[in-house]
N, CA and C atoms as an extended XYZ file, in Angstrom:
159
Properties=species:S:1:pos:R:3:atomname:S:1:resname:S:1:resid:I:1 pbc="F F F"
N         0.698       -1.241        0.192 N   UNK     1
C         0.194        0.104        0.053 CA  UNK     1
C         0.897        1.157       -0.305 C   UNK     1
N         0.257        2.219       -0.668 N   UNK     2
C         1.243        3.341       -0.840 CA  UNK     2
C         0.837        4.392        0.846 C   UNK     2
N         1.594        5.031        1.052 N   UNK     3
C         1.226        5.872        2.140 CA  UNK     3
C         0.386        7.013        2.118 C   UNK     3
N        -0.058        7.326        0.850 N   UNK     4
C        -1.569        8.162        0.566 CA  UNK     4
C        -2.674        7.546        0.923 C   UNK     4
N        -2.700        6.164        1.169 N   UNK     5
C        -3.989        5.820        0.808 CA  UNK     5
C        -4.239        5.596        2.284 C   UNK     5
N        -5.946        4.985        2.909 N   UNK     6
C        -6.276        4.975        4.116 CA  UNK     6
C        -6.064        3.583        4.543 C   UNK     6
N        -5.552        3.062        5.502 N   UNK     7
C        -5.519        1.917        5.648 CA  UNK     7
C        -6.106        1.186        6.761 C   UNK     7
N        -7.122        2.081        7.226 N   UNK     8
C        -8.181        1.848        8.290 CA  UNK     8
C        -9.225        1.465        7.908 C   UNK     8
N        -9.992        0.272        8.531 N   UNK     9
C       -11.566       -0.173        7.932 CA  UNK     9
C       -11.635       -0.756        6.800 C   UNK     9
N       -12.554       -1.125        6.338 N   UNK    10
C       -12.961       -2.087        5.138 CA  UNK    10
C       -13.530       -0.962        3.963 C   UNK    10
N       -12.492       -1.241        2.848 N   UNK    11
C       -12.550       -0.298        1.800 CA  UNK    11
C       -13.696       -0.852        0.884 C   UNK    11
N       -13.891       -2.137        0.841 N   UNK    12
C       -15.029       -2.650        0.017 CA  UNK    12
C       -16.535       -2.117        0.461 C   UNK    12
N       -16.878       -1.857        1.657 N   UNK    13
C       -17.891       -1.609        2.393 CA  UNK    13
C       -18.024       -0.028        2.505 C   UNK    13
N       -17.285        0.758        1.675 N   UNK    14
C       -17.297        1.916        1.965 CA  UNK    14
C       -18.435        2.810        1.215 C   UNK    14
N       -18.593        2.302        0.031 N   UNK    15
C       -19.485        2.733       -0.929 CA  UNK    15
C       -21.055        2.442       -0.398 C   UNK    15
N       -21.166        1.333        0.313 N   UNK    16
C       -22.534        0.738        0.883 CA  UNK    16
C       -22.875        1.659        1.972 C   UNK    16
N       -21.607        2.208        2.750 N   UNK    17
C       -22.416        2.746        3.976 CA  UNK    17
C       -22.219        4.399        3.459 C   UNK    17
N       -21.900        4.796        2.344 N   UNK    18
C       -22.492        5.939        2.126 CA  UNK    18
C       -23.869        6.007        1.385 C   UNK    18
N       -24.170        4.741        0.913 N   UNK    19
C       -25.179        4.605       -0.006 CA  UNK    19
C       -26.472        4.266        1.052 C   UNK    19
N       -26.141        3.791        2.141 N   UNK    20
C       -27.397        3.758        3.179 CA  UNK    20
C       -27.524        4.880        4.199 C   UNK    20
N       -26.644        5.867        4.254 N   UNK    21
C       -26.615        6.673        5.140 CA  UNK    21
C       -27.177        8.171        4.213 C   UNK    21
N       -27.551        7.892        3.212 N   UNK    22
C       -28.128        8.919        2.317 CA  UNK    22
C       -29.608        8.520        2.395 C   UNK    22
N       -30.491        9.384        3.041 N   UNK    23
C       -31.774        9.251        3.102 CA  UNK    23
C       -32.632       10.005        2.532 C   UNK    23
N       -33.460        9.656        1.091 N   UNK    24
C       -34.109       10.383        0.518 CA  UNK    24
C       -35.340       10.895        0.902 C   UNK    24
N       -36.024       11.636        0.915 N   UNK    25
C       -37.757       12.018        1.528 CA  UNK    25
C       -38.242       11.536        0.533 C   UNK    25
N       -38.019       11.294       -0.892 N   UNK    26
C       -38.963       11.020       -2.008 CA  UNK    26
C       -39.323        9.213       -1.785 C   UNK    26
N       -38.815        8.348       -0.891 N   UNK    27
C       -39.021        7.234       -0.861 CA  UNK    27
C       -40.095        6.527        0.074 C   UNK    27
N       -40.284        5.333       -0.474 N   UNK    28
C       -41.694        4.920        0.174 CA  UNK    28
C       -41.283        4.761        1.712 C   UNK    28
N       -41.982        5.258        2.725 N   UNK    29
C       -41.684        5.094        4.225 CA  UNK    29
C       -42.782        3.966        4.378 C   UNK    29
N       -42.476        2.986        5.098 N   UNK    30
C       -43.299        1.852        5.553 CA  UNK    30
C       -43.046        1.436        7.450 C   UNK    30
N       -43.974        1.496        8.210 N   UNK    31
C       -43.497        1.417        9.353 CA  UNK    31
C       -43.189       -0.286        9.553 C   UNK    31
N       -42.171       -0.612       10.533 N   UNK    32
C       -41.990       -1.810       10.746 CA  UNK    32
C       -42.724       -2.627       11.092 C   UNK    32
N       -43.806       -2.189       12.109 N   UNK    33
C       -45.195       -3.022       12.357 CA  UNK    33
C       -45.985       -3.119       11.405 C   UNK    33
N       -46.121       -2.358       10.383 N   UNK    34
C       -46.802       -2.527        9.503 CA  UNK    34
C       -46.171       -3.876        8.559 C   UNK    34
N       -45.018       -4.172        8.154 N   UNK    35
C       -44.318       -5.252        7.476 CA  UNK    35
C       -44.561       -6.378        8.426 C   UNK    35
N       -44.345       -6.283        9.763 N   UNK    36
C       -44.421       -7.306       10.570 CA  UNK    36
C       -46.214       -7.916       10.612 C   UNK    36
N       -46.903       -6.797       10.486 N   UNK    37
C       -48.195       -7.437       10.399 CA  UNK    37
C       -48.538       -7.972        9.337 C   UNK    37
N       -48.264       -7.414        8.075 N   UNK    38
C       -48.688       -7.905        6.473 CA  UNK    38
C       -47.771       -9.773        6.681 C   UNK    38
N       -46.504       -9.875        7.052 N   UNK    39
C       -45.890      -11.348        7.316 CA  UNK    39
C       -47.000      -11.962        7.884 C   UNK    39
N       -47.424      -11.622        9.206 N   UNK    40
C       -48.122      -12.547       10.248 CA  UNK    40
C       -49.369      -12.880        9.520 C   UNK    40
N       -50.056      -11.824        9.174 N   UNK    41
C       -51.251      -12.135        8.204 CA  UNK    41
C       -51.071      -13.249        7.038 C   UNK    41
N       -49.930      -13.117        6.251 N   UNK    42
C       -49.799      -13.948        5.166 CA  UNK    42
C       -49.290      -15.427        5.785 C   UNK    42
N       -48.701      -15.415        6.904 N   UNK    43
C       -48.099      -16.504        7.427 CA  UNK    43
C       -49.684      -17.508        7.836 C   UNK    43
N       -50.601      -16.693        8.681 N   UNK    44
C       -51.347      -17.340        8.933 CA  UNK    44
C       -52.417      -17.699        7.991 C   UNK    44
N       -52.559      -17.009        6.738 N   UNK    45
C       -53.253      -17.341        5.802 CA  UNK    45
C       -52.702      -18.402        4.640 C   UNK    45
N       -51.272      -18.463        4.783 N   UNK    46
C       -51.129      -19.862        4.150 CA  UNK    46
C       -51.306      -21.033        4.921 C   UNK    46
N       -50.860      -20.630        6.326 N   UNK    47
C       -51.258      -22.115        7.460 CA  UNK    47
C       -52.747      -22.492        7.200 C   UNK    47
N       -54.088      -21.662        7.162 N   UNK    48
C       -55.187      -21.924        6.641 CA  UNK    48
C       -55.207      -22.680        5.556 C   UNK    48
N       -54.745      -22.352        4.535 N   UNK    49
C       -55.200      -22.652        3.085 CA  UNK    49
C       -54.335      -24.167        3.107 C   UNK    49
N       -53.137      -24.397        3.879 N   UNK    50
C       -52.846      -25.820        3.864 CA  UNK    50
C       -53.548      -26.836        4.552 C   UNK    50
N       -54.533      -26.085        5.651 N   UNK    51
C       -55.257      -26.952        6.384 CA  UNK    51
C       -56.221      -27.276        5.378 C   UNK    51
N       -57.293      -26.359        4.787 N   UNK    52
C       -58.068      -26.470        4.107 CA  UNK    52
C       -57.982      -27.279        3.112 C   UNK    52
N       -56.972      -26.975        2.134 N   UNK    53
C       -56.740      -28.113        0.971 CA  UNK    53
C       -55.971      -29.080        1.093 C   UNK    53
């Protein structure tokens, strides 16, 4: 490595950190409870379908 490069941290993940740190207000905002609720609903629905069919 040359003396001009940063030798600390993982350089391969530096782009991902910058990507996930940037928060855009134009994106869809979904509450985590909503995601969990839909997952629970679909899980129960699939279990009911396997019992009925």
